[in-house]
Amino acid sequence: MTAPRMPERLFVRLPDDPSCAPETTVPASTLTAFAVPAALRSAVVHVMAYEERFTPDREVVERVLPDGASRLLIGLHGGAASIHVAGARATPVLLTMSGHMHGLSITLNPGATLGLFGVPANELCALTVPWHDIAPPAQRDLPELVVAAADDATRVRHVLRSLQALQRPQDPARRLVEHAARRLGAQKDRVSLRALAAELNLSERRVQQLFASHIGLAPSVWRRLQRLHGTLRLLRTTKAPQWAEIALCAGYYDQSHLINEFRTLCGLTPQQLLQRAVSDSSNTSKGGIP
């Protein structure tokens, strides 16, 4: 007999957010953030542990909104650990939560999969690859180390030590990609791909290749995600959003464009997302989204 399905909840985390964004309806008490050591900040942007227990009759569907990042995902269950590298994606992920959910999530910087594993980001796009298929032999004992650890802090140390051992000399092109990503994601002084390529003294094709290998998403898709994130930030300070005005402020052609983009990238309309965040939020923030 299938467990009764509970109302869907949201998980959102934008760059510079703490463990989660104010739109998130996951209980904040189930999430713990850990500091990223200076030696790994070029590869790792955020480290989080999660643990939550559900009663046997509960099942929750969690909608994780896309942020365009690759991740190292570690699940702990039944005395074992499963470790996967999840590539960047521009669509939401739906997770079924039940029983005892426990693990770690390590968010990687653009270009990190290339620098850590020698794998271009576009080869991992929207995929989840087992650790044993991507890590070199010397690091394949990480699941055993994680299972044997006494607590999450020790598990995090093992994971970060392994990632540090995998670091390679930084690709000189990475700084160009980081600059290009910031420019394309800027809400003000928007720049076209052609103008950006000229600014970098590169061809448009070369910029696209760099985005593919370092970020895993096309420049146009990256820009759409950044525009979505900018809209979410705008909604945090807007008590009663007028959608036509929000659309123009956020860089959409009109309200219909805004709605269609939210449906494509989030699987929800802006109003649906706002209603879910407001009606079921366990996190608080100033502005329009509690």
Coordinates of C-alpha atoms in Angstrom, one line a residue:
M1 CA 0.0 0.0 0.0
T2 CA 1.4 3.4 -1.0
A3 CA 2.0 5.8 1.8
P4 CA -0.3 8.9 1.6
R5 CA 1.4 11.7 -0.4
M6 CA 1.9 14.9 1.5
P7 CA 1.8 18.3 -0.1
E8 CA 4.8 19.1 -2.2
R9 CA 7.5 21.3 -0.6
L10 CA 10.2 23.5 -2.1
F11 CA 14.0 23.6 -1.8
V12 CA 15.8 26.6 -3.2
R13 CA 19.3 27.9 -2.7
L14 CA 20.8 30.8 -4.7
P15 CA 24.4 31.8 -4.6
D16 CA 25.1 33.8 -1.4
D17 CA 22.1 32.3 0.4
P18 CA 22.8 30.4 3.6
S19 CA 21.8 26.7 3.8
C20 CA 18.6 27.5 1.9
A21 CA 16.6 30.4 0.5
P22 CA 13.6 32.0 2.2
E23 CA 11.4 30.4 -0.4
T24 CA 12.4 27.0 0.9
T25 CA 9.7 25.1 2.8
V26 CA 12.1 22.4 4.1
P27 CA 12.5 22.7 7.9
A28 CA 15.6 24.8 8.5
S29 CA 16.4 22.7 11.6
T30 CA 17.2 19.7 9.3
L31 CA 20.0 21.5 7.5
T32 CA 23.5 22.2 8.7
A33 CA 26.1 24.3 6.8
F34 CA 29.8 23.7 7.1
A35 CA 32.6 26.2 6.3
V36 CA 34.6 25.6 3.1
P37 CA 38.4 25.7 3.7
A38 CA 40.3 28.4 1.8
A39 CA 42.3 25.7 -0.1
L40 CA 39.0 24.5 -1.7
R41 CA 37.1 27.7 -2.4
S42 CA 38.0 27.6 -6.1
A43 CA 36.2 24.3 -6.4
V44 CA 33.6 24.2 -3.7
V45 CA 31.1 26.9 -2.9
H46 CA 28.9 25.4 -0.3
V47 CA 28.7 22.3 2.0
M48 CA 25.6 21.2 3.7
A49 CA 24.4 18.2 5.8
Y50 CA 20.8 17.2 6.1
E51 CA 19.0 14.8 8.3
E52 CA 15.2 14.3 8.7
R53 CA 13.0 11.5 10.0
F54 CA 9.5 10.8 8.6
T55 CA 6.9 8.7 10.3
P56 CA 6.1 5.5 8.5
D57 CA 2.8 6.9 7.1
R58 CA 4.5 10.0 5.7
E59 CA 5.9 10.6 2.2
V60 CA 6.9 14.1 1.0
V61 CA 7.7 15.2 -2.5
E62 CA 10.5 17.9 -2.6
R63 CA 10.8 20.1 -5.6
V64 CA 14.4 21.3 -5.9
L65 CA 14.7 24.4 -8.2
P66 CA 17.7 24.6 -10.5
D67 CA 20.7 26.8 -9.7
G68 CA 22.9 25.7 -12.6
A69 CA 25.6 24.1 -10.3
S70 CA 27.1 20.7 -10.3
R71 CA 27.1 18.8 -7.0
L72 CA 28.6 15.9 -5.0
L73 CA 25.7 14.1 -3.4
I74 CA 26.2 11.7 -0.5
G75 CA 23.4 9.6 0.8
L76 CA 23.6 7.5 4.0
H77 CA 21.3 4.6 4.4
G78 CA 21.3 1.2 6.0
G79 CA 25.0 1.4 7.0
A80 CA 26.2 2.3 3.5
A81 CA 27.0 5.4 1.6
S82 CA 26.1 6.2 -2.0
I83 CA 28.2 9.0 -3.6
H84 CA 27.3 10.6 -6.9
V85 CA 28.4 13.6 -9.0
A86 CA 25.3 15.4 -10.3
G87 CA 25.8 17.6 -13.3
A88 CA 24.3 21.0 -13.9
R89 CA 20.7 21.2 -15.0
A90 CA 18.1 23.8 -15.8
T91 CA 15.0 21.9 -14.8
P92 CA 13.6 21.1 -11.3
V93 CA 14.3 17.8 -9.6
L94 CA 11.5 16.0 -7.7
L95 CA 12.6 13.9 -4.8
T96 CA 10.5 11.5 -2.8
M97 CA 11.3 11.9 0.9
S98 CA 10.4 9.1 3.4
G99 CA 11.9 7.2 6.3
H100 CA 15.2 8.4 7.5
M101 CA 16.9 10.9 5.1
H102 CA 20.5 11.6 5.9
G103 CA 23.4 12.8 3.8
L104 CA 25.6 15.6 2.5
S105 CA 25.4 18.0 -0.5
I106 CA 28.5 19.7 -1.8
T107 CA 27.9 22.5 -4.3
L108 CA 30.7 22.9 -6.8
N109 CA 31.9 26.1 -8.6
P110 CA 31.7 26.4 -12.4
G111 CA 34.6 24.5 -13.9
A112 CA 35.1 22.3 -10.8
T113 CA 34.2 19.0 -12.5
L114 CA 36.9 19.7 -15.1
G115 CA 39.4 20.7 -12.4
L116 CA 38.6 17.8 -10.0
F117 CA 37.7 14.9 -12.3
G118 CA 39.0 16.0 -15.7
V119 CA 35.5 15.7 -17.1
P120 CA 34.0 18.6 -19.1
A121 CA 30.8 19.8 -17.4
N122 CA 28.6 19.3 -20.5
E123 CA 29.4 15.5 -20.3
L124 CA 27.7 15.5 -16.9
C125 CA 24.8 17.8 -17.7
A126 CA 21.5 16.5 -16.1
L127 CA 23.3 13.2 -15.3
T128 CA 24.1 11.6 -12.0
V129 CA 27.4 9.6 -12.1
P130 CA 28.5 7.1 -9.4
W131 CA 31.6 8.0 -7.5
H132 CA 33.4 4.8 -8.6
D133 CA 32.9 5.7 -12.2
I134 CA 34.5 9.2 -12.0
A135 CA 37.0 9.1 -9.1
P136 CA 40.5 7.8 -9.5
P137 CA 41.4 4.5 -7.7
A138 CA 43.2 6.3 -4.9
Q139 CA 40.0 8.1 -3.8
R140 CA 37.5 5.3 -4.3
D141 CA 37.5 4.3 -0.6
L142 CA 35.6 7.5 0.3
P143 CA 32.2 5.8 0.8
E144 CA 33.8 3.5 3.4
L145 CA 35.4 6.4 5.2
V146 CA 32.1 8.3 5.2
V147 CA 30.2 5.3 6.6
A148 CA 32.8 4.8 9.4
A149 CA 32.8 8.4 10.5
A150 CA 31.2 9.2 13.9
D151 CA 29.4 12.3 12.8
D152 CA 28.7 14.7 9.9
A153 CA 31.6 17.0 10.7
T154 CA 34.0 14.1 10.4
R155 CA 32.3 13.0 7.2
V156 CA 32.7 16.5 5.7
R157 CA 36.4 16.4 6.6
H158 CA 36.8 13.1 4.7
V159 CA 35.0 14.4 1.7
L160 CA 36.8 17.8 1.5
R161 CA 40.2 16.0 2.0
S162 CA 39.4 13.8 -0.9
L163 CA 38.4 16.7 -3.1
Q164 CA 41.5 18.6 -2.2
A165 CA 43.6 15.6 -3.3
L166 CA 41.8 15.7 -6.6
Q167 CA 42.5 19.3 -7.4
R168 CA 44.5 20.1 -10.5
P169 CA 46.2 23.3 -11.6
Q170 CA 43.5 25.8 -12.6
D171 CA 42.7 26.1 -16.2
P172 CA 43.7 29.6 -17.4
A173 CA 40.4 29.8 -19.2
R174 CA 38.4 29.5 -16.0
R175 CA 38.8 33.2 -15.1
L176 CA 37.4 34.1 -18.5
V177 CA 34.4 31.8 -17.9
E178 CA 33.7 33.2 -14.5
H179 CA 33.8 36.8 -15.9
A180 CA 31.6 35.7 -18.8
A181 CA 29.1 34.1 -16.4
R182 CA 28.9 37.2 -14.3
R183 CA 28.4 39.4 -17.3
L184 CA 25.7 37.3 -18.8
G185 CA 23.9 37.0 -15.5
A186 CA 24.0 40.7 -14.7
Q187 CA 20.5 42.2 -14.2
K188 CA 21.9 45.7 -15.2
D189 CA 24.0 46.5 -18.2
R190 CA 22.9 43.4 -20.0
V191 CA 25.2 42.3 -22.8
S192 CA 24.6 40.1 -25.8
L193 CA 26.7 37.0 -26.5
R194 CA 28.2 38.7 -29.5
A195 CA 29.2 41.8 -27.5
L196 CA 30.6 39.6 -24.7
A197 CA 32.7 37.6 -27.1
A198 CA 34.1 40.8 -28.6
E199 CA 34.8 42.1 -25.0
L200 CA 36.8 38.9 -24.3
N201 CA 38.5 39.0 -27.7
L202 CA 37.0 35.5 -28.5
S203 CA 34.7 34.2 -31.1
E204 CA 31.1 33.4 -30.1
R205 CA 31.7 29.8 -30.8
R206 CA 34.7 29.8 -28.4
V207 CA 32.6 31.4 -25.6
Q208 CA 30.0 28.6 -26.2
Q209 CA 32.7 26.0 -26.0
L210 CA 34.0 27.4 -22.7
F211 CA 30.5 27.5 -21.2
A212 CA 30.0 23.9 -22.2
S213 CA 33.2 22.6 -20.7
H214 CA 33.2 24.6 -17.5
I215 CA 29.5 25.2 -16.7
G216 CA 27.7 22.5 -18.7
L217 CA 25.0 24.8 -19.9
A218 CA 24.7 27.0 -23.0
P219 CA 25.2 30.7 -22.4
S220 CA 21.5 31.3 -23.3
V221 CA 20.4 28.8 -20.7
W222 CA 22.7 30.2 -18.1
R223 CA 21.3 33.6 -18.7
R224 CA 17.8 32.4 -18.3
L225 CA 18.6 30.8 -14.9
Q226 CA 20.3 33.9 -13.7
R227 CA 17.2 35.9 -14.7
L228 CA 15.0 33.5 -12.8
H229 CA 17.2 33.9 -9.7
G230 CA 17.1 37.7 -10.1
T231 CA 13.3 37.5 -10.2
L232 CA 13.2 35.4 -7.0
R233 CA 15.4 38.0 -5.2
L234 CA 13.1 40.7 -6.4
L235 CA 10.1 38.9 -5.1
R236 CA 11.8 38.7 -1.6
T237 CA 11.4 42.5 -1.3
T238 CA 8.0 42.8 -3.0
K239 CA 4.9 42.4 -0.7
A240 CA 2.2 42.5 -3.4
P241 CA 3.8 41.7 -6.8
Q242 CA 2.4 43.1 -9.9
W243 CA 3.5 40.5 -12.4
A244 CA 3.6 42.8 -15.5
E245 CA 5.9 45.2 -13.6
I246 CA 8.0 42.3 -12.1
A247 CA 8.5 40.9 -15.6
L248 CA 9.8 44.2 -17.0
C249 CA 12.1 44.8 -14.0
A250 CA 13.5 41.3 -14.2
G251 CA 14.3 41.5 -17.9
Y252 CA 11.4 39.6 -19.5
Y253 CA 9.6 40.8 -22.5
D254 CA 6.2 40.7 -20.8
Q255 CA 4.2 38.8 -18.2
S256 CA 3.5 35.9 -20.5
H257 CA 7.3 35.5 -21.0
L258 CA 7.8 35.5 -17.2
I259 CA 5.2 32.8 -16.7
N260 CA 6.4 30.6 -19.5
E261 CA 10.0 30.8 -18.2
F262 CA 8.9 29.9 -14.6
R263 CA 6.9 26.9 -15.9
T264 CA 9.9 25.7 -17.9
L265 CA 12.6 26.2 -15.3
C266 CA 10.6 25.6 -12.1
G267 CA 7.6 23.5 -13.2
L268 CA 5.4 26.2 -11.5
T269 CA 4.0 29.6 -12.4
P270 CA 5.3 32.5 -10.4
Q271 CA 2.0 32.7 -8.5
Q272 CA 2.1 29.0 -7.7
L273 CA 5.6 29.2 -6.4
L274 CA 4.8 32.3 -4.3
Q275 CA 1.7 30.6 -2.8
R276 CA 3.6 27.5 -1.9
A277 CA 6.4 29.5 -0.3
V278 CA 4.0 31.6 1.7
S279 CA 1.5 28.9 2.7
D280 CA 4.0 26.2 3.9
S281 CA 7.1 28.1 4.8
S282 CA 9.2 27.1 7.8
N283 CA 11.8 29.7 7.1
T284 CA 11.4 33.4 7.5
S285 CA 12.7 36.5 5.7
K286 CA 11.9 40.1 5.2
G287 CA 9.9 41.1 2.2
G288 CA 7.3 39.4 0.1
I289 CA 8.3 35.8 0.8
P290 CA 8.3 34.9 4.5

